[in-house]
């Protein structure tokens, strides 16, 4: 079963300097039917105005992933990490027992557009940590490249949960089929462009919960950038954070 959710059905947060679409319940957006999926708690599609951003604020017991689509995102945290990530970069901050961080648009002229993804960890109170990797578009072209996994396989970032994230680019005749184990769920998020998933059209911002499917086929992409989450088969109602 592929349960599609269209882009316009997402929650909206418009703060002038920040325009955000919330796939799942977040901040002032609350929908009891959209409180995460398995261990995937948040996908926020954020656009931040030049020179603006999120000031220093704390997190704990959360795996926080930033995936940049356009522009440059500047990160600083209480672990002493400072970095600027651009398209192709993936950042993972394990908040663990507690960390304070800030995220700002590094540019004074252009918006930064990025996805912020929260994963509930399998264990609380672990030491905080920071990881970053750059993956060339060629490694994702016409296929799904592993970017996050529990074991750090193939140069992916190591997440503290039994889940994986893949990223892929698809255009024209490029296609891929993802084999999903019988005891796993998946979530699809189309970050940009359009693509067909098992014959169903998906456009920018559309997503879907996937259950009881043994394979997912992606075809007819039009400048599509897709994230695919391989998740535990659990229905968890996480508290709003």
XYZ file of N, CA and C in Angstrom:
723
model
N 0.838 -1.195 0.000
C 0.000 0.000 0.000
C 0.876 1.248 0.000
N 0.624 2.140 -0.951
C 1.310 3.425 -1.003
C 0.282 4.507 -0.707
N 0.422 5.132 0.444
C -0.511 6.149 0.917
C 0.071 7.529 0.607
N -0.382 8.096 -0.498
C 0.182 9.367 -0.962
C -0.366 10.541 -0.161
N 0.507 11.518 0.086
C 0.089 12.777 0.708
C 0.648 13.918 -0.132
N -0.237 14.764 -0.643
C 0.160 15.806 -1.579
C 0.827 16.973 -0.853
N 1.640 17.693 -1.596
C 2.406 18.806 -1.043
C 1.526 19.812 -0.313
N 0.379 20.158 -0.937
C -0.468 21.198 -0.353
C -1.190 20.735 0.902
N -1.139 19.439 1.205
C -1.756 18.933 2.429
C -0.843 19.082 3.647
N 0.391 19.474 3.416
C 1.331 19.653 4.520
C 0.983 20.900 5.336
N 1.520 20.948 6.561
C 1.348 22.137 7.378
C 2.204 23.281 6.858
N 1.801 24.509 7.208
C 2.500 25.702 6.738
C 2.935 26.562 7.910
N 4.205 26.986 7.861
C 4.699 27.978 8.796
C 5.333 29.099 8.007
N 4.751 30.302 8.069
C 5.275 31.447 7.321
C 5.573 32.567 8.302
N 6.872 32.808 8.511
C 7.308 33.789 9.505
C 8.024 34.970 8.858
N 7.787 35.173 7.568
C 8.464 36.252 6.859
C 9.838 35.817 6.399
N 10.774 35.727 7.328
C 12.145 35.308 7.000
C 12.247 33.797 6.777
N 11.247 33.051 7.269
C 11.222 31.589 7.147
C 9.897 31.145 6.561
N 9.995 30.375 5.462
C 8.813 29.729 4.899
C 9.035 28.232 5.021
N 8.131 27.554 5.739
C 8.337 26.135 6.029
C 7.073 25.345 5.756
N 7.242 24.180 5.125
C 6.156 23.212 4.971
C 6.493 22.000 5.822
N 5.518 21.569 6.626
C 5.727 20.486 7.594
C 5.017 19.217 7.124
N 5.781 18.184 6.815
C 5.177 16.904 6.444
C 4.425 16.306 7.624
N 5.001 16.424 8.812
C 4.388 15.880 10.026
C 4.150 17.011 11.031
N 3.339 16.726 12.045
C 3.019 17.732 13.058
C 4.301 18.329 13.637
N 4.322 19.670 13.709
C 5.514 20.364 14.175
C 5.120 21.768 14.606
N 5.675 22.216 15.746
C 5.449 23.578 16.251
C 3.939 23.857 16.324
N 3.459 24.900 15.625
C 2.051 25.266 15.713
C 1.153 24.448 14.781
N 1.760 23.594 13.968
C 0.960 22.734 13.098
C 0.728 21.397 13.797
N -0.563 21.067 13.999
C -0.878 19.816 14.683
C -1.971 19.076 13.929
N -1.670 17.833 13.576
C -2.645 16.936 12.962
C -2.414 15.569 13.594
N -3.366 15.068 14.382
C -3.156 13.793 15.078
C -2.935 12.613 14.139
N -3.288 12.766 12.856
C -3.053 11.701 11.883
C -1.675 11.798 11.241
N -0.958 12.882 11.558
C 0.347 13.110 10.940
C 1.408 13.376 12.012
N 1.572 12.402 12.901
C 2.556 12.545 13.983
C 3.683 11.543 13.724
N 4.461 11.829 12.679
C 5.578 10.963 12.331
C 5.130 9.667 11.686
N 6.129 8.863 11.318
C 5.895 7.557 10.712
C 7.062 6.666 11.084
N 6.784 5.612 11.836
C 7.844 4.793 12.422
C 8.762 5.719 13.226
N 10.067 5.695 12.971
C 11.003 6.543 13.723
C 11.281 7.876 13.034
N 10.597 8.134 11.921
C 10.716 9.405 11.210
C 9.722 10.381 11.811
N 10.200 11.402 12.490
C 9.339 12.312 13.235
C 9.073 13.625 12.505
N 10.072 14.129 11.767
C 9.961 15.455 11.153
C 10.586 15.439 9.762
N 9.871 16.023 8.789
C 10.486 16.501 7.545
C 9.980 17.922 7.357
N 10.829 18.889 7.607
C 10.496 20.290 7.386
C 11.205 20.774 6.128
N 10.436 21.332 5.221
C 10.941 21.867 3.958
C 11.082 23.373 4.154
N 12.305 23.828 4.468
C 12.544 25.199 4.924
C 13.227 26.063 3.871
N 12.724 27.294 3.719
C 13.402 28.311 2.930
C 13.645 29.509 3.835
N 14.924 29.884 3.966
C 15.333 30.926 4.908
C 15.893 32.117 4.141
N 15.451 33.302 4.502
C 15.861 34.534 3.825
C 17.348 34.812 4.036
N 17.954 35.599 3.153
C 19.383 35.929 3.274
C 19.736 36.503 4.640
N 20.808 35.966 5.228
C 21.332 36.472 6.478
C 20.501 36.152 7.703
N 19.423 35.398 7.542
C 18.554 35.063 8.674
C 18.718 33.600 9.042
N 18.103 33.197 10.158
C 18.228 31.801 10.549
C 17.711 31.530 11.940
N 18.026 30.338 12.423
C 17.586 29.862 13.735
C 18.700 30.124 14.734
N 18.449 30.990 15.715
C 19.458 31.273 16.728
C 19.733 30.066 17.604
N 20.729 30.187 18.474
C 21.135 29.061 19.321
C 19.958 28.547 20.150
N 19.739 27.230 20.065
C 18.638 26.601 20.800
C 19.020 25.157 21.094
N 18.465 24.576 22.166
C 18.886 23.242 22.598
C 18.058 22.108 21.988
N 18.672 20.935 21.902
C 17.991 19.687 21.551
C 18.579 18.580 22.413
N 17.800 17.521 22.586
C 18.320 16.317 23.221
C 17.592 15.111 22.648
N 18.272 13.966 22.654
C 17.689 12.680 22.264
C 16.949 12.750 20.922
N 17.661 13.248 19.916
C 17.119 13.318 18.566
C 18.275 13.279 17.576
N 18.067 12.567 16.455
C 19.017 12.559 15.345
C 18.502 13.567 14.319
N 19.260 14.640 14.081
C 18.791 15.762 13.261
C 19.643 15.849 11.998
N 18.984 15.717 10.854
C 19.671 15.665 9.568
C 19.289 16.886 8.752
N 20.271 17.547 8.154
C 20.030 18.657 7.239
C 20.498 18.263 5.851
N 19.632 18.504 4.859
C 19.891 18.129 3.467
C 19.621 19.368 2.625
N 20.671 19.984 2.079
C 20.542 21.265 1.372
C 20.165 21.043 -0.090
N 19.158 21.785 -0.530
C 18.716 21.745 -1.921
C 19.266 22.914 -2.730
N 19.293 24.114 -2.135
C 19.818 25.306 -2.794
C 20.433 26.218 -1.748
N 21.506 26.916 -2.142
C 22.125 27.883 -1.251
C 23.132 27.254 -0.310
N 23.394 27.932 0.811
C 24.414 27.487 1.764
C 23.896 27.686 3.183
N 24.024 26.637 4.003
C 23.538 26.644 5.380
C 24.720 26.623 6.332
N 24.769 27.598 7.233
C 25.869 27.705 8.202
C 25.437 27.115 9.537
N 26.263 26.203 10.058
C 25.966 25.486 11.298
C 27.023 25.792 12.349
N 26.569 26.029 13.601
C 27.473 26.142 14.749
C 26.814 25.415 15.909
N 27.648 24.777 16.770
C 27.058 24.076 17.903
C 27.974 24.125 19.120
N 27.427 23.675 20.252
C 28.143 23.724 21.529
C 29.249 22.684 21.622
N 29.378 21.812 20.615
C 30.493 20.861 20.565
C 31.726 21.481 19.919
N 31.577 22.733 19.449
C 32.682 23.413 18.788
C 32.703 23.235 17.286
N 31.661 22.638 16.746
C 31.587 22.421 15.311
C 31.111 23.680 14.615
N 31.759 24.003 13.511
C 31.327 25.088 12.652
C 31.501 24.658 11.210
N 30.455 24.784 10.405
C 30.554 24.339 9.017
C 29.536 25.068 8.168
N 29.755 25.021 6.852
C 28.802 25.532 5.881
C 28.512 24.395 4.917
N 27.225 24.023 4.782
C 26.893 22.927 3.882
C 26.101 23.458 2.687
N 26.355 22.854 1.539
C 25.794 23.276 0.258
C 25.153 22.063 -0.422
N 24.456 22.240 -1.544
C 23.850 21.092 -2.215
C 24.855 19.962 -2.448
N 24.437 18.759 -2.114
C 25.318 17.589 -2.163
C 25.822 17.190 -0.802
N 25.799 18.130 0.150
C 26.230 17.840 1.520
C 25.058 17.323 2.351
N 25.377 16.434 3.267
C 24.402 15.941 4.238
C 25.034 16.073 5.621
N 24.276 16.603 6.560
C 24.766 16.841 7.921
C 23.898 16.056 8.895
N 24.537 15.425 9.878
C 23.796 14.702 10.909
C 24.328 15.103 12.278
N 23.467 15.680 13.094
C 23.816 16.033 14.466
C 23.045 15.118 15.403
N 23.763 14.329 16.180
C 23.160 13.478 17.207
C 23.088 14.283 18.495
N 21.882 14.700 18.874
C 21.749 15.574 20.038
C 22.048 14.837 21.342
N 21.700 13.548 21.416
C 22.046 12.742 22.580
C 21.665 13.390 23.892
N 22.611 13.450 24.829
C 22.352 13.960 26.168
C 22.125 15.464 26.202
N 22.390 16.148 25.078
C 22.100 17.577 25.007
C 23.123 18.353 24.209
N 22.629 19.228 23.321
C 23.506 20.069 22.517
C 22.736 21.329 22.157
N 23.459 22.424 21.998
C 22.881 23.684 21.533
C 23.462 23.990 20.162
N 22.608 24.425 19.223
C 23.133 24.730 17.894
C 22.361 25.876 17.258
N 22.924 26.436 16.200
C 22.261 27.455 15.394
C 22.433 27.103 13.930
N 21.463 27.506 13.105
C 21.510 27.275 11.660
C 21.120 28.585 10.978
N 22.012 29.107 10.133
C 21.774 30.380 9.472
C 22.013 30.267 7.977
N 21.321 31.128 7.235
C 21.624 31.291 5.818
C 22.974 31.971 5.712
N 23.929 31.303 5.086
C 25.290 31.830 4.979
C 25.375 33.000 4.002
N 24.395 33.128 3.123
C 24.419 34.163 2.091
C 23.650 35.396 2.536
N 24.144 36.555 2.137
C 23.426 37.797 2.369
C 22.559 38.190 1.194
N 22.511 37.349 0.165
C 21.803 37.710 -1.066
C 20.768 36.687 -1.527
N 20.984 35.405 -1.232
C 20.110 34.365 -1.754
C 19.498 33.538 -0.629
N 18.298 33.042 -0.867
C 17.669 32.122 0.089
C 18.479 30.837 0.198
N 18.356 30.166 1.340
C 18.820 28.788 1.453
C 17.577 27.904 1.587
N 17.575 26.818 0.838
C 16.445 25.884 0.821
C 16.971 24.531 1.258
N 16.439 24.005 2.346
C 16.942 22.730 2.855
C 15.835 21.953 3.544
N 16.074 20.668 3.685
C 15.186 19.788 4.444
C 15.803 19.528 5.806
N 15.007 19.697 6.849
C 15.443 19.293 8.183
C 14.633 18.061 8.570
N 15.346 16.992 8.917
C 14.759 15.687 9.168
C 15.117 15.246 10.583
N 14.125 14.816 11.337
C 14.367 14.331 12.696
C 14.051 12.838 12.762
N 14.980 12.096 13.339
C 14.819 10.665 13.567
C 14.885 10.397 15.068
N 13.913 9.669 15.595
C 13.929 9.305 17.018
C 14.989 8.226 17.228
N 15.943 8.432 18.137
C 17.020 7.449 18.321
C 16.540 6.207 19.068
N 17.303 5.153 18.949
C 16.973 3.899 19.640
C 17.361 3.947 21.111
N 18.160 4.934 21.474
C 18.699 5.010 22.840
C 18.825 6.469 23.236
N 18.457 6.796 24.465
C 18.555 8.165 24.967
C 19.814 8.359 25.804
N 20.211 9.611 25.927
C 21.305 9.966 26.821
C 22.693 9.649 26.312
N 22.836 9.360 25.024
C 24.153 9.050 24.462
C 24.955 10.335 24.258
N 26.279 10.243 24.120
C 27.077 11.447 23.885
C 26.674 12.117 22.569
N 26.570 13.450 22.539
C 26.240 14.123 21.290
C 27.375 13.986 20.276
N 27.024 14.162 18.997
C 28.038 14.031 17.951
C 27.620 14.745 16.679
N 28.596 14.948 15.798
C 28.349 15.652 14.532
C 29.053 14.910 13.405
N 28.350 14.774 12.261
C 28.929 14.160 11.064
C 28.494 14.951 9.831
N 29.299 14.876 8.793
C 28.977 15.554 7.546
C 29.624 14.795 6.395
N 28.917 14.708 5.265
C 29.465 14.042 4.094
C 28.991 14.784 2.847
N 29.798 14.751 1.806
C 29.421 15.317 0.520
C 29.292 14.185 -0.484
N 28.150 14.144 -1.190
C 27.890 13.091 -2.169
C 27.621 13.747 -3.519
N 28.452 13.450 -4.503
C 28.317 14.051 -5.827
C 27.016 13.602 -6.493
N 26.455 14.481 -7.320
C 25.215 14.145 -8.019
C 25.374 12.884 -8.859
N 26.558 12.685 -9.438
C 26.790 11.512 -10.285
C 26.556 10.207 -9.525
N 26.787 10.211 -8.212
C 26.588 9.011 -7.401
C 25.112 8.729 -7.145
N 24.253 9.724 -7.418
C 22.812 9.582 -7.185
C 22.022 9.597 -8.488
N 22.701 9.780 -9.595
C 22.032 9.929 -10.875
C 21.471 8.599 -11.374
N 20.130 8.520 -11.484
C 19.462 7.326 -11.974
C 19.472 6.151 -11.018
N 19.775 6.417 -9.741
C 19.820 5.342 -8.749
C 19.707 5.943 -7.358
N 19.535 5.071 -6.371
C 19.471 5.522 -4.985
C 20.801 5.260 -4.303
N 21.360 6.325 -3.760
C 22.637 6.268 -3.051
C 22.360 6.322 -1.553
N 22.906 5.383 -0.799
C 22.753 5.366 0.654
C 23.488 6.557 1.254
N 22.778 7.387 2.039
C 23.423 8.556 2.648
C 23.408 8.505 4.174
N 22.485 7.721 4.759
C 22.406 7.572 6.222
C 22.074 6.120 6.528
N 22.781 5.530 7.493
C 22.516 4.139 7.870
C 22.996 3.901 9.300
N 22.540 2.821 9.955
C 22.987 2.558 11.327
C 24.427 2.098 11.425
N 25.005 1.642 10.311
C 26.376 1.119 10.356
C 27.384 1.967 9.596
N 26.929 3.068 8.985
C 27.847 3.908 8.221
C 28.340 3.244 6.950
N 27.568 2.326 6.398
C 27.948 1.581 5.201
C 28.165 2.502 4.008
N 29.164 2.172 3.184
C 29.432 2.872 1.925
C 29.603 4.384 2.096
N 30.200 4.780 3.186
C 30.467 6.188 3.411
C 29.267 6.997 3.864
N 28.192 6.320 4.243
C 27.010 7.029 4.734
C 27.235 7.517 6.165
N 26.415 8.461 6.589
C 26.467 8.939 7.964
C 25.809 7.913 8.890
N 26.309 7.822 10.107
C 25.841 6.803 11.048
C 24.749 7.356 11.955
N 23.562 6.765 11.860
C 22.422 7.196 12.657
C 22.177 6.189 13.778
N 21.683 6.683 14.905
C 21.441 5.826 16.060
C 20.012 5.279 16.031
N 19.708 4.549 14.961
C 18.390 3.939 14.812
C 18.448 2.927 13.672
N 17.526 1.970 13.697
C 17.443 0.946 12.657
C 16.667 1.505 11.468
N 17.321 2.365 10.691
C 16.702 2.970 9.523
C 17.790 3.397 8.546
N 17.385 3.620 7.301
C 18.321 4.086 6.273
C 17.655 5.171 5.447
N 18.490 6.069 4.913
C 17.999 7.093 3.987
C 18.804 6.989 2.697
N 18.094 7.006 1.574
C 18.707 6.999 0.244
C 18.290 8.275 -0.490
N 19.153 8.753 -1.395
C 18.830 9.905 -2.235
C 19.096 9.544 -3.685
N 18.218 10.044 -4.578
C 18.395 9.754 -5.990
C 17.905 10.887 -6.871
N 18.523 11.012 -8.070
C 18.122 11.972 -9.090
C 17.612 11.201 -10.301
N 16.466 11.615 -10.842
C 15.875 10.891 -11.966
C 15.327 11.864 -13.000
N 15.692 11.627 -14.260
C 15.215 12.465 -15.345
C 15.080 11.600 -16.599
N 14.024 11.844 -17.363
C 13.846 11.131 -18.617
C 13.688 9.628 -18.428
N 14.568 8.871 -19.100
C 14.460 7.402 -19.084
C 15.079 6.772 -17.848
N 15.725 7.567 -16.990
C 16.339 7.006 -15.788
C 15.266 6.420 -14.872
N 15.523 5.233 -14.359
C 14.571 4.600 -13.462
C 15.287 3.675 -12.495
N 14.596 3.367 -11.401
C 15.172 2.471 -10.393
C 14.046 1.740 -9.682
N 14.335 0.522 -9.264
C 13.409 -0.256 -8.447
C 14.083 -0.566 -7.120
N 13.396 -0.221 -6.043
C 13.913 -0.445 -4.691
C 13.190 -1.642 -4.096
N 13.945 -2.677 -3.742
C 13.365 -3.874 -3.120
C 13.203 -3.624 -1.628
N 11.986 -3.778 -1.153
C 11.675 -3.520 0.253
C 11.388 -4.847 0.940
N 12.135 -5.129 2.002
C 11.922 -6.371 2.742
C 10.481 -6.441 3.257
N 9.964 -7.644 3.363
C 8.569 -7.843 3.759
C 8.261 -7.266 5.133
N 9.268 -7.179 5.982
C 9.034 -6.700 7.343
C 9.495 -5.254 7.532
N 9.486 -4.453 6.440
C 9.918 -3.063 6.543
C 8.854 -2.117 5.973
N 8.873 -0.883 6.482
C 8.095 0.213 5.918
C 9.045 1.105 5.113
N 8.460 2.025 4.346
C 9.256 3.039 3.660
C 8.483 4.351 3.655
N 9.230 5.440 3.515
C 8.603 6.739 3.281
C 9.306 7.376 2.093
N 8.517 7.969 1.209
C 9.033 8.635 0.017
C 8.804 10.127 0.157
N 9.825 10.934 -0.156
C 9.653 12.387 -0.202
C 10.274 12.900 -1.494
N 9.457 13.553 -2.325
C 9.954 14.153 -3.564
C 10.364 15.592 -3.253
N 11.663 15.822 -3.217
C 12.173 17.140 -2.835
C 12.028 18.150 -3.958
N 12.199 17.684 -5.198
C 12.087 18.572 -6.356
C 11.639 17.774 -7.574
N 11.022 18.467 -8.537
C 10.639 17.835 -9.789
C 9.416 16.945 -9.654
N 9.279 16.022 -10.599
C 8.155 15.084 -10.574
C 8.637 13.711 -11.013
N 7.892 12.683 -10.597
C 8.280 11.305 -10.897
C 7.066 10.399 -10.673
N 7.041 9.248 -11.323
C 6.004 8.263 -11.062
C 6.545 7.185 -10.131
N 5.742 6.840 -9.139
C 6.086 5.805 -8.163
C 5.063 4.689 -8.297
N 5.517 3.521 -8.762
C 4.591 2.422 -9.077
C 3.427 2.923 -9.934
N 3.766 3.810 -10.872
C 2.790 4.322 -11.839
C 1.993 5.519 -11.382
N 2.135 5.940 -10.132
C 1.386 7.079 -9.594
C 2.258 8.333 -9.654
N 1.697 9.433 -10.143
C 2.451 10.675 -10.307
C 2.689 11.357 -8.955
N 3.932 11.752 -8.728
C 4.332 12.529 -7.555
C 5.003 13.815 -8.034
N 4.677 14.922 -7.374
C 5.283 16.212 -7.710
C 6.039 16.772 -6.513
N 6.699 17.899 -6.716
C 7.512 18.517 -5.670
C 6.743 18.639 -4.356
N 7.322 18.117 -3.298
C 6.721 18.206 -1.971
C 5.789 17.070 -1.620
N 5.408 16.257 -2.609
C 4.549 15.108 -2.322
C 5.337 14.032 -1.560
N 4.636 13.252 -0.784
C 5.264 12.161 -0.048
C 4.324 10.979 0.045
N 4.800 9.892 0.647
C 3.932 8.719 0.809
C 4.472 7.781 1.867
N 3.547 7.255 2.676
C 3.838 6.114 3.530
C 3.718 4.843 2.685
N 4.633 3.919 2.883
C 4.610 2.672 2.121
C 4.613 1.499 3.096
N 3.600 0.646 2.963
C 3.497 -0.566 3.773
C 3.126 -1.730 2.856
N 3.606 -2.909 3.202
C 3.205 -4.143 2.516
C 3.447 -4.098 1.008
N 4.575 -3.528 0.615
C 5.007 -3.538 -0.780
C 6.364 -4.230 -0.829
N 6.559 -5.122 -1.810
C 7.866 -5.775 -1.893
C 8.844 -5.030 -2.788
N 8.327 -4.085 -3.609
C 9.218 -3.272 -4.429
C 8.549 -1.949 -4.761
N 9.376 -0.925 -4.982
C 8.901 0.413 -5.344
C 9.678 0.828 -6.589
N 8.966 1.127 -7.667
C 9.614 1.472 -8.928
C 9.405 2.949 -9.244
N 10.501 3.605 -9.589
C 10.507 5.036 -9.883
C 10.807 5.227 -11.367
N 9.886 5.875 -12.095
C 10.033 6.070 -13.536
C 9.569 7.474 -13.929
N 9.862 7.846 -15.194
C 9.344 9.082 -15.798
C 9.687 10.316 -14.961
N 10.904 10.375 -14.486
C 11.323 11.528 -13.706
C 11.493 12.772 -14.568
N 11.138 13.915 -14.006
C 11.369 15.206 -14.647
C 12.136 16.071 -13.658
N 13.466 16.025 -13.774
C 14.362 16.747 -12.850
C 13.987 16.447 -11.397
N 13.770 15.172 -11.115
C 13.320 14.751 -9.787
C 14.499 14.478 -8.855
N 14.370 14.947 -7.634
C 15.291 14.614 -6.543
C 14.436 13.989 -5.446
N 14.769 12.756 -5.081
C 13.906 11.959 -4.207
C 14.692 11.439 -3.009
N 14.077 11.510 -1.834
C 14.602 10.845 -0.650
C 13.720 9.647 -0.332
N 14.362 8.525 -0.001
C 13.666 7.284 0.314
C 14.142 6.792 1.671
N 13.190 6.589 2.590
C 13.478 6.172 3.957
C 13.075 4.707 4.135
N 13.988 3.882 4.594
C 13.739 2.472 4.906
C 13.601 2.375 6.424
N 12.414 1.970 6.906
C 12.059 2.136 8.316
C 11.572 0.848 8.963
N 11.655 0.817 10.286
C 11.086 -0.300 11.052
C 9.572 -0.338 10.866
N 8.968 -1.530 10.863
C 7.520 -1.637 10.683
C 6.764 -1.436 11.989
N 6.845 -0.239 12.513
C 6.155 0.069 13.771
C 5.291 1.304 13.579
N 4.145 1.301 14.222
C 3.263 2.469 14.232
C 3.449 3.152 15.570
N 4.156 4.276 15.558
C 4.498 4.944 16.795
C 3.900 6.341 16.782
N 3.149 6.676 17.815
C 2.655 8.047 17.989
C 3.607 8.788 18.920
N 4.520 9.518 18.303
C 5.508 10.248 19.090
C 4.906 11.543 19.605
N 5.374 12.022 20.758
C 4.895 13.310 21.245
C 5.366 14.434 20.328
N 4.557 15.488 20.227
C 4.963 16.653 19.436
C 6.138 17.327 20.137
N 7.169 17.753 19.321
C 8.344 18.372 19.912
C 8.605 19.706 19.247
